[in-house]
mmCIF file with all atom_site columns, C-alpha atoms in Angstrom:
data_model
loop_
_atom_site.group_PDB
_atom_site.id
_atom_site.type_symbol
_atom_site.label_atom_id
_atom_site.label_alt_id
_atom_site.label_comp_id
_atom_site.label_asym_id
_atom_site.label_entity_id
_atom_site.label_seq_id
_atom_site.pdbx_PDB_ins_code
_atom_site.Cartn_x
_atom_site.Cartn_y
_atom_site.Cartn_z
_atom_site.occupancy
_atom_site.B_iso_or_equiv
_atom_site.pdbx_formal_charge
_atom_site.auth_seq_id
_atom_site.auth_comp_id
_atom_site.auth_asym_id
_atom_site.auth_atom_id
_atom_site.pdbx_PDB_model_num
ATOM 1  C CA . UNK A 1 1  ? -9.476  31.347 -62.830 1.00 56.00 ? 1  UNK A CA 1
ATOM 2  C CA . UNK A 1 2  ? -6.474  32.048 -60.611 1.00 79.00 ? 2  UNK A CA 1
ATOM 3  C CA . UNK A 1 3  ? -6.103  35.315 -58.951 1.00 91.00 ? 3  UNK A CA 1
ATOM 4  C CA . UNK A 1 4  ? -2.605  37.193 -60.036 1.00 95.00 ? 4  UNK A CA 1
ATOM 5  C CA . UNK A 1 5  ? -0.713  38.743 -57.030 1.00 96.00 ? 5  UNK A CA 1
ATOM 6  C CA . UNK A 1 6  ? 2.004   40.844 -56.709 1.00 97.00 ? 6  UNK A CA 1
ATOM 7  C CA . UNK A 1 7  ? 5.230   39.397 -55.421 1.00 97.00 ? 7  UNK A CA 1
ATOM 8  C CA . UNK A 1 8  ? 4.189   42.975 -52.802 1.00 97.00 ? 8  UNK A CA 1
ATOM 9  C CA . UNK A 1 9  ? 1.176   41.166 -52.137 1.00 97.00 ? 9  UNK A CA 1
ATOM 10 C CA . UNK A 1 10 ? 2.569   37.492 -51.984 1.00 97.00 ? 10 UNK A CA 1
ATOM 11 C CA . UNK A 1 11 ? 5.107   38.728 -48.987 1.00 97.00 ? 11 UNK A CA 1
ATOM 12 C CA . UNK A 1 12 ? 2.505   40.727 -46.964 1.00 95.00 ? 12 UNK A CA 1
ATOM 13 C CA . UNK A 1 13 ? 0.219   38.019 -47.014 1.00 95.00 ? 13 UNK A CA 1
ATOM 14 C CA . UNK A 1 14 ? 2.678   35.435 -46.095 1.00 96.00 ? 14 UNK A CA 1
ATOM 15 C CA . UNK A 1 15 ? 3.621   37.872 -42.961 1.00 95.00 ? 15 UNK A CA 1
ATOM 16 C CA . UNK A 1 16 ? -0.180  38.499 -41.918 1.00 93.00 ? 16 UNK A CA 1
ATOM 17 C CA . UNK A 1 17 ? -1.055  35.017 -42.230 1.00 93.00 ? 17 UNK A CA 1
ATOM 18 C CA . UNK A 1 18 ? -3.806  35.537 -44.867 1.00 93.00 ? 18 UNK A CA 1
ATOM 19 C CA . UNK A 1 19 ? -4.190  32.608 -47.367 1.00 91.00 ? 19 UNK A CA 1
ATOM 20 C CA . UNK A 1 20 ? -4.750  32.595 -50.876 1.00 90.00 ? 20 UNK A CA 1
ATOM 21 C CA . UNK A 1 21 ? -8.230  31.261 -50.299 1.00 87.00 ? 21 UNK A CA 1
ATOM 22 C CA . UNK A 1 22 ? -9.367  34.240 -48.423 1.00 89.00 ? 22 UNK A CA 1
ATOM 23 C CA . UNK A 1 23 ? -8.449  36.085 -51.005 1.00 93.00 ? 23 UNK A CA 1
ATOM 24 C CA . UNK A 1 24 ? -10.348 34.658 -53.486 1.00 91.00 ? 24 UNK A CA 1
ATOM 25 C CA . UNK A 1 25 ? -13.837 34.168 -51.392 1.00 88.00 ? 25 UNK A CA 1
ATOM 26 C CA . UNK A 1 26 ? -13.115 37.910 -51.083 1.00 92.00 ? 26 UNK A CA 1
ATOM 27 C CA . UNK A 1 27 ? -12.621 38.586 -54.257 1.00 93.00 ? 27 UNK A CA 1
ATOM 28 C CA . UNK A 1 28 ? -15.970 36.520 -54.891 1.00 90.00 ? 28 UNK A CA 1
ATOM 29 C CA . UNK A 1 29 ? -17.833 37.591 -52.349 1.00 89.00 ? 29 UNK A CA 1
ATOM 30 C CA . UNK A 1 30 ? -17.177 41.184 -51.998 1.00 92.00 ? 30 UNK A CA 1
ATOM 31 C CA . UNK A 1 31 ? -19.666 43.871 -51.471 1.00 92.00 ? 31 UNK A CA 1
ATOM 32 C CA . UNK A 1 32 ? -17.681 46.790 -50.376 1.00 90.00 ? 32 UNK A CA 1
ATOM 33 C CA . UNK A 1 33 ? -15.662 48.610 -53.225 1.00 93.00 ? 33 UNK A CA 1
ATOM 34 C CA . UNK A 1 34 ? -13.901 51.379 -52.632 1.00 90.00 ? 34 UNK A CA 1
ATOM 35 C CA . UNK A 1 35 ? -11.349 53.716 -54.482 1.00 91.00 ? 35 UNK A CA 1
ATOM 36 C CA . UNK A 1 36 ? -8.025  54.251 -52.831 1.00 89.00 ? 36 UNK A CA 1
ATOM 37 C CA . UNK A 1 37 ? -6.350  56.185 -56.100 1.00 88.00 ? 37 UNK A CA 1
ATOM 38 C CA . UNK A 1 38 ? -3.720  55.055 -58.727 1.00 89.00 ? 38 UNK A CA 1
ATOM 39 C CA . UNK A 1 39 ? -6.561  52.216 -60.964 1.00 92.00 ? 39 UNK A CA 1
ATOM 40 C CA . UNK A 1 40 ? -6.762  50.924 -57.518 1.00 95.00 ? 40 UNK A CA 1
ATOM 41 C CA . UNK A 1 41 ? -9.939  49.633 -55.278 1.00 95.00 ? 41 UNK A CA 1
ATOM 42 C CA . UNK A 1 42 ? -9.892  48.012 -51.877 1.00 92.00 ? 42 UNK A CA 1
ATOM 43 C CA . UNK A 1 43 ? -12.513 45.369 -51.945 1.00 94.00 ? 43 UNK A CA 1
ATOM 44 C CA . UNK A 1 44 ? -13.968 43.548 -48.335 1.00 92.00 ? 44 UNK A CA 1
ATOM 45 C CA . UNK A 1 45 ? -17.244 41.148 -47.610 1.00 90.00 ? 45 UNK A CA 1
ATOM 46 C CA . UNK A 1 46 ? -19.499 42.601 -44.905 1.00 86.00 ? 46 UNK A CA 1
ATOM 47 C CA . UNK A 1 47 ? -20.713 40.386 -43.044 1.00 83.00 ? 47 UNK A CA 1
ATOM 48 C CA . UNK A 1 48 ? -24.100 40.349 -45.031 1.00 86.00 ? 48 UNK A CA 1
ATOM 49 C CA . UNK A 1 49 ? -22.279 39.075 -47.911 1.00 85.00 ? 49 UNK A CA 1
ATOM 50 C CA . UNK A 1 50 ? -20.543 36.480 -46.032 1.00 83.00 ? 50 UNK A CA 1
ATOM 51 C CA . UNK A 1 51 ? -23.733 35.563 -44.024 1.00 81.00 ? 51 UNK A CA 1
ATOM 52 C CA . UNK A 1 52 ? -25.504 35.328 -47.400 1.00 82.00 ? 52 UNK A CA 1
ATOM 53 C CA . UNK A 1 53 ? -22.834 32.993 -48.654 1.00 76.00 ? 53 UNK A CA 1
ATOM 54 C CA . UNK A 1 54 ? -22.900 30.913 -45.534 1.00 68.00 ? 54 UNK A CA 1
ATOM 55 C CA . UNK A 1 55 ? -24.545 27.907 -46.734 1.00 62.00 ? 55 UNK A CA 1
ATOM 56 C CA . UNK A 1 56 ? -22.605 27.903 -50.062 1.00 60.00 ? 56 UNK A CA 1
ATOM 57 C CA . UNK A 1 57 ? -19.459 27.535 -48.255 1.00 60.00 ? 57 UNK A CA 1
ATOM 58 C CA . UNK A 1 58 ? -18.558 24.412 -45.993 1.00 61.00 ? 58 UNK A CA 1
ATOM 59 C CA . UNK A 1 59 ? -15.761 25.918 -44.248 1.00 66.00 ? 59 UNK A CA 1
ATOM 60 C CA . UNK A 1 60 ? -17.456 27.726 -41.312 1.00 67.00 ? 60 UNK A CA 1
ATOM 61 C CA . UNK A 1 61 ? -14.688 29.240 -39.230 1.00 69.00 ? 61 UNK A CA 1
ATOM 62 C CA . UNK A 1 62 ? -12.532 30.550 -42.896 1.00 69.00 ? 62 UNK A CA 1
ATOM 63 C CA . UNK A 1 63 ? -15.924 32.291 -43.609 1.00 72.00 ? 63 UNK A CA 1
ATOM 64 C CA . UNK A 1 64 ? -16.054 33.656 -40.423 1.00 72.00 ? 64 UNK A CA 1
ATOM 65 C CA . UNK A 1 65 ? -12.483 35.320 -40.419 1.00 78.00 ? 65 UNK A CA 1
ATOM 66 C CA . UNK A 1 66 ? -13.415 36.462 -44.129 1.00 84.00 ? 66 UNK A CA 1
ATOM 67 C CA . UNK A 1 67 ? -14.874 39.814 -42.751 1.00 83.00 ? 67 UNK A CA 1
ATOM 68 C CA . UNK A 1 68 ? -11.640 40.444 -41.375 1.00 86.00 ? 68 UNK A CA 1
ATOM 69 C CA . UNK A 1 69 ? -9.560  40.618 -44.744 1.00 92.00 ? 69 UNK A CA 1
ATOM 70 C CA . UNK A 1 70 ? -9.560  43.851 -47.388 1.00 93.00 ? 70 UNK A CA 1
ATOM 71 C CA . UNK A 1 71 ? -7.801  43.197 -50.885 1.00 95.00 ? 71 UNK A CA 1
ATOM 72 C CA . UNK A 1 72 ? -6.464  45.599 -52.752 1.00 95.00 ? 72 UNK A CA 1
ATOM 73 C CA . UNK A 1 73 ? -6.832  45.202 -56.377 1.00 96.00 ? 73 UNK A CA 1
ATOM 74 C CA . UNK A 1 74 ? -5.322  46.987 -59.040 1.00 97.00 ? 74 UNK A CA 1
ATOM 75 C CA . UNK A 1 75 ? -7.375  47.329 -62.371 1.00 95.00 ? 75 UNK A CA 1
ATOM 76 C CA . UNK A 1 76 ? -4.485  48.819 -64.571 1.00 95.00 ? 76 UNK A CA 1
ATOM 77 C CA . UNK A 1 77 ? -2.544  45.531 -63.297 1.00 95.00 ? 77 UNK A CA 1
ATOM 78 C CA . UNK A 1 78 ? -5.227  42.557 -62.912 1.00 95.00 ? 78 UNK A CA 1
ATOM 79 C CA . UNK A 1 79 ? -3.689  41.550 -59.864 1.00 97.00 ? 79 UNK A CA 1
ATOM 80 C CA . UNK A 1 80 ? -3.728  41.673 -56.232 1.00 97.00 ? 80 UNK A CA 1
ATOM 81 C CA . UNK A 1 81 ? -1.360  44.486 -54.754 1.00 96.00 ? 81 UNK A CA 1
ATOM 82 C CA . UNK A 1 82 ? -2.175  43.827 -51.107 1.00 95.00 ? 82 UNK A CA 1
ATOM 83 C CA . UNK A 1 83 ? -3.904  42.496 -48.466 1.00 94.00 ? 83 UNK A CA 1
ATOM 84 C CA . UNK A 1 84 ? -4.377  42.629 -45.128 1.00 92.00 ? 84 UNK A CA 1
ATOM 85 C CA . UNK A 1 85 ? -6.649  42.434 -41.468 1.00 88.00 ? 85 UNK A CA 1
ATOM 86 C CA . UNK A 1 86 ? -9.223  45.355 -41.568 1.00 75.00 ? 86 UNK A CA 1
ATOM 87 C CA . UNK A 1 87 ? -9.722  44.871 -38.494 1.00 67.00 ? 87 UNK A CA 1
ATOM 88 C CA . UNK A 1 88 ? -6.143  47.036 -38.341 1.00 57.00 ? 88 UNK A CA 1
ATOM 89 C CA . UNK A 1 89 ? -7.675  50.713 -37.515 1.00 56.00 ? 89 UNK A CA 1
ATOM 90 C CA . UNK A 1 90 ? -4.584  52.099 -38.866 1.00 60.00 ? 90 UNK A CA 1
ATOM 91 C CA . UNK A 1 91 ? -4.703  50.345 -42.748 1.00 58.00 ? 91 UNK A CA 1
ATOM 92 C CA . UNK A 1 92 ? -8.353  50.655 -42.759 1.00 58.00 ? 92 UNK A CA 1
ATOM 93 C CA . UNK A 1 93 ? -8.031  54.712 -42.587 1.00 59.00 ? 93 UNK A CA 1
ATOM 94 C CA . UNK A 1 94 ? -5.450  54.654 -45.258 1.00 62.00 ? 94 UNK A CA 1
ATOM 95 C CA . UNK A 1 95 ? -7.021  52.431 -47.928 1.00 58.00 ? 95 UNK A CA 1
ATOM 96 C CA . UNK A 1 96 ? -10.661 53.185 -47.069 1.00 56.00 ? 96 UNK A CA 1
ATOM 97 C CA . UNK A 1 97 ? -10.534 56.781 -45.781 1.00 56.00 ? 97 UNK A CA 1
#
């Protein structure tokens, strides 16, 4: 099944250099699910999760960075609205309080 994103989310990930296959071991992977308001939930793999998939998944160093990406996925919509590095201080406080 492919994973619907906003034209929003298609330019900020095209400017933050996060690939649509991050997105989708993220959406598969995720363990932290949070609300951020308006149907929407910011969802991120710890790095349990991601350790815990580790032998599942052959490509080491794209697992690795996986911690480092939050989606942000609208239920009303079924899609993608953004994404981005949570390793960003300033975007983690505003989607994940």
């Amino acid at each position: 099944m492919a994973i619907q994103l906003s034209n929003h989310a298609r330019q900020r990930c095209q400017q933050r250099g996060i690939q649509q296959s991050a997105i989708e071991l993220v959406m598969a992977l995720h363990d932290v699910d949070q609300g951020v308001g308006d149907d929407c939930r910011a969802l991120r793999a710890s790095r349990r999760a991601v350790a815990a998939a580790g032998s599942a998944v052959t490509n080491r160093q794209a697992l690795e960075r996986l911690c480092d990406v939050a989606v942000v996925w609208s239920d009303r919509h079924s899609q993608v609205v953004t994404a981005f590095k949570s390793r960003d201080s300033a975007k983690m406080r505003r989607y994940l309080g």
